[in-house]
XYZ file of C-alpha atoms in Angstrom:
542
model
C -107.510 -16.011 -63.464
C -106.270 -18.677 -61.926
C -109.560 -20.756 -61.321
C -109.857 -20.542 -64.874
C -106.531 -21.662 -65.798
C -106.554 -25.079 -67.701
C -102.754 -25.645 -66.178
C -103.348 -24.514 -62.516
C -106.275 -25.218 -59.873
C -105.061 -22.346 -57.377
C -105.470 -21.953 -54.180
C -108.228 -22.947 -51.434
C -109.101 -21.072 -48.388
C -109.725 -22.064 -44.925
C -113.691 -21.075 -45.677
C -113.711 -23.912 -47.709
C -113.422 -26.050 -44.505
C -115.200 -26.929 -41.297
C -113.531 -28.844 -39.074
C -115.143 -30.305 -35.883
C -114.412 -29.708 -32.893
C -112.403 -26.745 -33.768
C -110.156 -26.224 -31.367
C -109.637 -30.291 -31.613
C -109.694 -32.606 -28.982
C -108.008 -35.305 -27.500
C -109.960 -39.178 -27.217
C -107.849 -41.984 -25.538
C -104.636 -40.892 -27.197
C -105.633 -39.695 -30.276
C -107.339 -36.567 -32.099
C -110.068 -37.513 -34.013
C -111.370 -34.493 -36.632
C -114.455 -34.228 -39.476
C -114.162 -32.388 -42.061
C -116.877 -30.417 -43.934
C -114.930 -29.696 -47.183
C -116.344 -27.565 -49.997
C -114.759 -27.359 -53.995
C -116.331 -24.086 -55.691
C -117.421 -24.021 -59.275
C -114.896 -24.482 -61.980
C -112.535 -25.149 -59.252
C -112.200 -28.988 -60.226
C -110.397 -29.052 -63.529
C -112.251 -32.421 -65.488
C -108.716 -34.325 -65.545
C -107.768 -32.773 -62.417
C -106.679 -35.718 -58.692
C -106.576 -34.118 -55.846
C -106.207 -35.936 -52.324
C -106.810 -33.786 -49.298
C -103.931 -34.536 -46.601
C -104.850 -33.573 -43.097
C -101.373 -32.614 -40.639
C -101.856 -31.989 -37.136
C -98.877 -30.090 -36.354
C -97.416 -29.889 -32.930
C -95.327 -26.882 -31.480
C -92.909 -29.386 -30.158
C -92.153 -30.352 -34.097
C -93.993 -33.161 -34.182
C -96.042 -33.611 -37.601
C -98.505 -36.132 -37.303
C -100.326 -36.993 -41.069
C -104.127 -38.266 -40.493
C -106.745 -40.514 -42.886
C -106.642 -38.673 -47.038
C -109.094 -38.617 -49.292
C -108.613 -38.021 -52.912
C -111.612 -36.387 -55.458
C -111.678 -36.329 -58.934
C -112.825 -34.375 -62.251
C -115.566 -35.618 -64.474
C -113.105 -37.025 -66.902
C -110.683 -39.110 -65.049
C -111.323 -42.749 -65.436
C -111.384 -43.651 -61.304
C -113.036 -44.891 -58.327
C -112.735 -41.878 -56.845
C -115.388 -39.048 -55.931
C -116.527 -37.287 -58.485
C -116.378 -33.308 -58.175
C -118.092 -31.594 -60.798
C -116.496 -28.798 -62.425
C -119.294 -26.343 -63.224
C -120.841 -26.910 -59.901
C -118.148 -27.746 -57.772
C -118.749 -30.255 -54.898
C -119.260 -30.917 -50.939
C -117.512 -33.922 -49.058
C -117.173 -35.094 -45.580
C -113.841 -36.772 -44.225
C -112.994 -38.451 -40.692
C -109.202 -38.213 -40.330
C -107.774 -39.642 -36.217
C -104.523 -38.289 -35.324
C -101.584 -39.539 -32.855
C -101.972 -37.242 -29.666
C -97.859 -36.355 -29.249
C -97.275 -35.391 -25.520
C -98.579 -31.630 -26.298
C -101.577 -29.228 -26.145
C -100.794 -27.021 -28.605
C -101.662 -27.964 -32.396
C -102.338 -26.668 -35.358
C -104.268 -28.827 -38.210
C -103.281 -28.002 -41.717
C -104.855 -29.669 -44.734
C -101.984 -30.101 -47.526
C -102.772 -31.764 -51.289
C -100.916 -33.496 -53.645
C -102.712 -32.625 -57.065
C -102.280 -33.483 -60.892
C -104.061 -32.693 -63.668
C -103.086 -35.271 -66.045
C -99.927 -36.290 -65.604
C -99.023 -33.107 -64.477
C -98.390 -32.088 -60.571
C -99.754 -28.907 -59.810
C -99.076 -26.600 -56.230
C -101.877 -26.094 -53.777
C -101.173 -24.010 -51.130
C -101.753 -25.707 -47.541
C -105.056 -24.515 -45.849
C -104.579 -24.236 -41.627
C -108.087 -25.093 -40.825
C -108.091 -25.652 -36.795
C -106.617 -23.603 -34.573
C -105.492 -25.708 -30.730
C -105.914 -29.053 -29.115
C -107.608 -29.588 -25.916
C -105.886 -32.071 -24.095
C -107.606 -32.463 -20.883
C -108.174 -36.309 -21.613
C -104.401 -37.194 -21.391
C -103.931 -35.584 -18.558
C -104.581 -38.816 -16.483
C -101.159 -39.969 -18.017
C -99.797 -37.197 -14.856
C -102.855 -38.392 -12.706
C -101.101 -41.970 -12.591
C -98.582 -40.985 -11.029
C -99.770 -40.230 -8.092
C -102.210 -43.454 -8.624
C -102.185 -46.158 -6.107
C -100.448 -49.180 -7.079
C -101.690 -52.432 -6.488
C -100.551 -53.669 -2.554
C -100.521 -57.667 -2.416
C -102.342 -57.599 1.006
C -101.624 -59.549 4.115
C -104.052 -61.918 6.146
C -103.295 -61.265 9.744
C -106.164 -61.001 11.727
C -105.234 -60.433 15.003
C -108.871 -62.150 16.384
C -109.740 -65.115 14.841
C -112.728 -67.745 15.451
C -111.236 -71.303 16.127
C -113.210 -74.252 17.284
C -112.318 -77.910 18.675
C -114.783 -80.664 18.553
C -114.670 -84.028 20.153
C -116.597 -87.116 19.784
C -118.149 -89.370 22.151
C -119.687 -92.667 21.025
C -122.336 -94.593 23.176
C -123.373 -98.214 22.381
C -126.708 -99.123 20.969
C -129.632 -98.199 23.523
C -126.869 -96.714 26.348
C -126.166 -93.761 27.374
C -123.007 -94.300 29.743
C -120.238 -92.676 29.443
C -116.933 -95.402 28.471
C -113.269 -94.916 29.584
C -112.334 -96.138 26.507
C -114.695 -92.958 24.606
C -113.017 -90.514 27.479
C -109.196 -91.633 26.644
C -109.854 -91.597 22.842
C -107.548 -89.245 21.420
C -110.309 -86.544 20.836
C -111.278 -85.939 23.955
C -108.407 -85.816 25.212
C -107.248 -82.894 22.831
C -110.088 -81.299 23.781
C -109.550 -81.640 27.657
C -106.094 -80.177 26.700
C -107.476 -77.269 24.821
C -109.742 -76.147 27.680
C -106.718 -76.294 30.126
C -104.489 -74.338 27.573
C -107.227 -71.567 27.317
C -107.884 -71.333 30.977
C -103.571 -70.907 30.966
C -103.752 -68.006 28.334
C -105.644 -65.503 29.090
C -104.560 -62.742 26.956
C -103.925 -65.339 23.167
C -107.389 -67.380 23.887
C -110.390 -66.253 24.699
C -113.359 -68.825 25.412
C -116.701 -67.816 23.935
C -118.464 -71.123 25.028
C -118.481 -74.735 25.024
C -121.485 -76.518 23.257
C -122.302 -80.469 23.366
C -125.020 -82.069 20.790
C -126.372 -85.687 21.951
C -127.867 -87.516 19.251
C -129.181 -91.081 18.972
C -129.425 -92.578 15.632
C -132.966 -92.923 13.570
C -133.705 -96.645 14.447
C -135.649 -97.106 17.224
C -138.088 -95.485 17.788
C -138.677 -91.696 18.616
C -140.103 -91.762 22.186
C -137.251 -94.290 23.037
C -134.811 -92.243 20.922
C -135.618 -88.954 22.400
C -135.332 -90.258 26.436
C -131.462 -92.224 25.367
C -130.649 -88.518 23.709
C -131.467 -86.726 26.616
C -130.002 -88.603 28.633
C -126.723 -88.445 26.606
C -127.177 -85.406 26.561
C -126.985 -84.761 30.531
C -124.408 -87.025 30.823
C -121.957 -85.470 28.234
C -122.716 -82.066 30.250
C -121.943 -83.437 33.631
C -118.701 -84.747 32.272
C -118.021 -81.433 30.432
C -118.918 -78.997 33.664
C -116.678 -81.574 36.059
C -113.433 -80.984 33.835
C -114.067 -77.141 33.850
C -114.430 -77.348 37.721
C -111.181 -79.393 38.220
C -109.142 -76.710 36.001
C -111.423 -74.281 37.741
C -112.100 -72.140 34.673
C -116.054 -70.326 33.890
C -117.606 -71.087 30.837
C -120.891 -71.071 29.537
C -122.337 -74.921 28.477
C -124.690 -74.891 25.529
C -126.543 -77.899 25.119
C -128.999 -79.727 23.184
C -129.749 -82.986 22.176
C -131.730 -84.586 18.622
C -133.718 -88.090 19.536
C -133.502 -89.119 15.528
C -130.776 -88.087 13.467
C -132.123 -88.581 9.884
C -130.090 -85.861 8.561
C -126.388 -86.875 9.920
C -127.984 -90.701 8.550
C -128.484 -89.069 4.983
C -124.805 -87.721 5.178
C -123.490 -90.784 6.395
C -125.268 -93.055 3.661
C -124.182 -89.944 0.475
C -120.471 -90.561 1.827
C -120.472 -94.545 2.010
C -120.158 -96.822 -0.700
C -123.206 -98.864 0.474
C -124.270 -100.909 -2.610
C -128.060 -99.857 -2.613
C -127.888 -96.158 -0.699
C -129.405 -94.865 -3.882
C -132.794 -96.667 -3.347
C -132.282 -95.526 0.644
C -131.694 -92.079 -0.443
C -134.956 -91.980 -2.064
C -136.899 -93.252 0.602
C -135.259 -90.532 3.061
C -136.770 -87.943 0.283
C -140.022 -89.951 -0.188
C -140.770 -90.395 3.147
C -140.938 -87.901 5.623
C -142.618 -89.843 8.564
C -139.558 -91.027 10.913
C -141.455 -94.433 11.783
C -142.679 -94.876 8.138
C -138.508 -94.309 6.923
C -137.532 -96.874 9.181
C -139.793 -98.932 8.071
C -138.946 -98.699 4.763
C -135.356 -98.817 5.249
C -135.490 -102.179 6.811
C -137.913 -103.767 4.230
C -134.433 -103.386 2.554
C -132.972 -106.331 3.440
C -129.856 -106.671 2.204
C -128.677 -103.233 3.032
C -129.891 -102.499 6.326
C -127.258 -105.274 7.499
C -124.873 -102.471 6.495
C -126.537 -100.001 7.634
C -126.783 -101.234 11.628
C -123.127 -102.289 11.043
C -121.451 -99.095 9.670
C -123.495 -96.623 9.434
C -125.934 -96.523 12.754
C -123.336 -96.506 15.248
C -121.487 -93.443 14.502
C -124.966 -91.275 15.416
C -125.300 -92.762 18.498
C -123.064 -90.060 19.886
C -122.515 -86.157 21.474
C -120.180 -83.560 20.526
C -118.362 -81.744 22.454
C -117.491 -77.995 21.020
C -114.986 -75.548 21.890
C -115.567 -71.974 20.758
C -113.206 -70.131 21.307
C -110.662 -66.616 19.819
C -106.624 -66.822 19.282
C -105.860 -62.835 20.037
C -103.022 -61.713 17.895
C -100.317 -59.272 18.917
C -101.844 -55.880 18.987
C -100.194 -52.835 16.699
C -98.372 -51.522 18.903
C -96.802 -54.978 19.952
C -95.973 -55.534 16.165
C -94.564 -52.214 15.598
C -92.088 -52.692 18.571
C -91.255 -56.050 17.565
C -90.059 -55.202 14.196
C -88.101 -52.541 15.810
C -86.457 -55.398 18.449
C -86.306 -58.378 16.485
C -88.568 -58.962 13.330
C -87.439 -62.719 12.851
C -90.041 -63.555 15.604
C -93.164 -61.639 13.205
C -94.822 -63.866 11.190
C -94.534 -62.507 6.932
C -98.487 -61.793 7.610
C -97.781 -59.722 10.503
C -95.146 -58.115 8.775
C -96.961 -56.916 5.731
C -99.742 -55.700 8.358
C -96.957 -54.131 9.967
C -96.416 -52.083 6.677
C -99.609 -50.917 6.787
C -99.746 -48.991 9.226
C -97.409 -46.579 8.256
C -97.437 -44.089 5.636
C -93.883 -42.765 5.111
C -92.496 -44.374 2.192
C -89.368 -44.363 3.920
C -90.380 -47.058 7.051
C -93.331 -49.429 4.647
C -90.275 -49.839 2.284
C -88.224 -50.967 5.474
C -90.506 -52.618 6.786
C -91.011 -54.962 3.188
C -87.438 -55.692 3.039
C -87.277 -57.046 5.999
C -90.479 -59.080 4.882
C -87.882 -60.260 2.359
C -84.760 -60.693 4.192
C -86.990 -63.399 6.529
C -89.564 -64.520 4.084
C -87.485 -64.400 0.781
C -90.092 -67.404 -0.686
C -93.123 -64.796 -0.139
C -93.833 -62.578 -3.165
C -95.993 -60.355 -1.901
C -93.355 -58.390 -0.305
C -91.227 -58.010 -3.253
C -94.436 -57.046 -4.913
C -95.625 -54.165 -2.122
C -91.572 -52.803 -2.922
C -92.553 -52.685 -6.341
C -95.542 -50.016 -5.294
C -93.333 -47.733 -3.192
C -91.288 -47.630 -6.258
C -93.910 -46.927 -8.017
C -95.193 -44.223 -5.782
C -91.374 -42.405 -6.230
C -91.882 -42.636 -9.831
C -88.973 -45.312 -9.925
C -90.588 -47.422 -12.659
C -87.774 -48.961 -13.533
C -86.854 -49.945 -10.462
C -90.912 -50.591 -9.900
C -91.041 -52.740 -12.696
C -87.247 -55.130 -11.017
C -89.041 -55.744 -8.333
C -92.299 -57.379 -9.986
C -90.186 -59.391 -12.345
C -88.897 -60.909 -9.064
C -91.991 -61.234 -7.541
C -93.351 -62.968 -10.644
C -90.179 -65.769 -10.285
C -91.811 -66.377 -7.140
C -96.008 -66.423 -8.062
C -96.136 -65.896 -11.682
C -99.997 -65.038 -11.586
C -99.913 -63.148 -8.430
C -103.102 -61.005 -9.486
C -101.673 -57.593 -7.574
C -98.112 -57.488 -10.006
C -100.234 -58.178 -12.660
C -102.322 -55.574 -12.346
C -99.063 -53.032 -11.566
C -97.688 -53.787 -14.642
C -100.723 -53.055 -16.637
C -100.324 -49.821 -13.899
C -96.437 -49.499 -15.930
C -97.731 -49.708 -19.133
C -100.546 -47.449 -18.642
C -97.874 -44.994 -18.022
C -96.116 -45.135 -20.866
C -98.645 -44.855 -22.514
C -99.380 -48.456 -23.890
C -103.019 -49.193 -23.433
C -102.682 -52.427 -25.323
C -100.486 -53.864 -23.201
C -102.271 -52.241 -20.223
C -105.868 -54.199 -21.135
C -103.780 -57.350 -21.576
C -101.722 -57.591 -18.105
C -105.137 -55.916 -15.689
C -107.363 -58.489 -17.704
C -105.054 -61.456 -15.981
C -105.015 -59.062 -12.317
C -108.309 -61.202 -11.463
C -109.411 -60.983 -7.653
C -106.180 -58.574 -7.110
C -106.716 -55.870 -4.169
C -107.221 -52.484 -5.055
C -107.943 -53.351 -9.322
C -111.337 -51.082 -8.911
C -108.680 -47.808 -8.742
C -106.631 -49.920 -11.625
C -109.595 -50.182 -13.186
C -110.897 -46.971 -13.060
C -106.958 -45.823 -14.796
C -107.600 -48.276 -16.972
C -110.562 -47.252 -18.571
C -109.779 -43.309 -17.524
C -107.257 -44.361 -20.044
C -109.843 -45.125 -23.316
C -111.449 -42.567 -22.723
C -114.717 -44.579 -20.816
C -115.316 -42.058 -18.310
C -118.615 -43.149 -17.198
C -117.063 -46.269 -16.363
C -114.024 -44.814 -14.496
C -116.028 -43.226 -12.468
C -118.049 -46.005 -11.116
C -114.496 -47.762 -10.892
C -113.591 -44.811 -8.160
C -116.867 -44.595 -6.678
C -114.941 -45.237 -3.404
C -111.640 -43.480 -3.878
C -110.523 -39.819 -3.784
C -107.588 -39.239 -6.415
C -106.518 -36.925 -8.841
C -107.269 -40.122 -11.139
C -110.853 -40.327 -9.857
C -111.104 -36.286 -10.089
C -110.396 -36.400 -13.749
C -112.639 -38.979 -14.850
C -115.289 -36.788 -13.289
C -114.685 -34.132 -14.680
C -114.304 -35.573 -18.372
C -117.811 -36.740 -17.506
C -119.246 -33.418 -16.418
C -120.242 -34.415 -12.873
C -118.583 -31.492 -11.696
C -120.464 -31.684 -7.624
C -118.914 -35.032 -7.689
C -115.367 -33.726 -8.650
C -115.171 -30.695 -6.107
C -115.763 -33.224 -3.713
C -113.051 -36.079 -4.200
C -110.716 -32.608 -4.651
C -111.087 -31.815 -1.461
C -110.800 -34.882 0.116
C -108.129 -36.642 -1.972
C -105.535 -37.881 0.565
C -102.180 -35.954 -0.347
C -102.855 -33.165 -2.832
C -100.000 -31.668 -5.196
C -100.003 -29.277 -7.814
C -102.103 -31.386 -10.024
C -104.735 -31.247 -7.702
C -104.532 -27.487 -7.827
C -104.821 -27.580 -11.231
C -107.497 -29.676 -11.643
C -109.491 -27.394 -9.578
C -108.160 -24.764 -11.912
C -109.929 -26.582 -15.030
C -113.298 -27.455 -12.717
C -113.684 -23.887 -11.720
C -113.017 -22.826 -14.571
C -115.447 -24.855 -16.741
C -117.975 -23.658 -13.711
C -117.632 -20.564 -14.387
C -115.806 -19.563 -10.816
C -112.942 -17.722 -11.982
C -111.484 -15.687 -9.283
C -111.434 -19.311 -7.755
C -109.717 -20.866 -11.040
C -107.314 -18.231 -10.512
C -106.603 -19.125 -7.371
C -106.276 -22.319 -7.950
C -104.388 -21.921 -10.588
C -101.468 -19.770 -8.345
C -101.724 -22.322 -5.757
C -100.666 -25.528 -8.679
C -97.837 -23.221 -10.200
C -96.416 -23.099 -6.607
C -96.448 -26.620 -5.753
C -95.243 -27.667 -9.146
C -93.986 -24.890 -11.560
C -93.433 -27.744 -14.452
C -97.219 -27.594 -14.892
C -95.804 -23.926 -16.129
C -95.742 -25.002 -19.973
C -98.759 -26.907 -20.249
C -100.855 -23.940 -18.907
C -99.995 -21.014 -21.222
C -101.381 -23.711 -23.835
C -104.103 -25.082 -21.953
C -107.010 -23.238 -24.157
C -109.815 -25.041 -20.861
C -108.316 -21.457 -19.299
C -108.827 -19.199 -21.563
C -111.024 -17.556 -19.974
C -108.119 -16.751 -16.603
C -106.561 -14.448 -19.350
């Protein structure tokens, strides 16, 4: 009687609708659904207009409306999909709901219906029950993620070198007193003495002697001349080593015709015909032919003879050594006695040696007091506050870091992490886009891609990271074997680690292990109890 009435449309049942997926499932902060509906025969009155309004009703009282669709009867002059009165009709509509941080929700269809100008009532219909919100657990795993720590540049052992140059007169190999008295040679000698006296802070690797002849004058003459220059320079170095009673390896060699050095000096010069000379060097490989062709450029050869060639008649003395800084124990001991004697790099490095957050915090605070203009310590204090869940305090430290260094990439990355924690993916994208080169960027990107629902890319980002977020990405990507390994090696496992194991074991059919993991999770973190009681992932455990 209701279906045939001219003034009513009557109820529709859940059998008239099929929702995919059912139960619903979160995706990047939303709950998408596809509704395949059917208006039965003789339902849609010829003058009827029906708007289908999907609603997602959460247990916390939040109601989110999705995308609507409107349909019309055969005698309505409109542009909506027309449904036959006699035959009925099928339709498909897609909708999307915002996720309201509640993993218990049901989907209803409500209707706004008119026959002509008269509004009629069509009862609502429950079409989908429950929601799987596992992908949204990233908001919880973010709490144990590592924020980006601005790195120190401390190197305990650093390779160094010091060079000296001795110049020779044309066609001569004699070491002149004036050359041995020049500043670079005197600094060379002083460095040898310093290394010899400082056995702990400086280590000598070797001394190199490289002698050269300029490329003019013929190969045989230059070969003999360069060899003689090497011999005399090497002898000088050995005499100095003997004088200070220092043992060292001296590696000596010579180059008969220094065409390479010649080319570099010409390139750097302002000689008028330098392009012509460089072309000659590229065109002619035979040394004698090169020399003759260059001499043919008479206008330039005088400049070469006066300005370039004398610089190639030389010996280069090189000390290769290492500087050795404080050991880990020495740095930590110095922090406890007088931290002001440490460099900022040593302080930041010292903090990295400690696992305890309170100790790290104390060292970073010392760094800000001694080196207030270094932004890294403030950023790293923000990472301490982030780890503790004090996100407002973390933001304040980041702002301080940015006031010193506006483009510190780690600060940008951490602002992105804070935006993710607040559920603001768009803002997070903007910050993280400015974090190129940040230390720990791979983990930050992994969390961003996890929040975006790009699980395959997130798993790649987390390839060398063992964290709750990494495990969640692998579970969502159905890479269960990798997720099991990751969860095994999470550095500081907590209740959420056990909860992820529960989901993993349930999906793999290991229900006894899943029950044990769930017990462990709730023992470590009772706050997970409500979420677990509504989690359809765990339905098989009941």
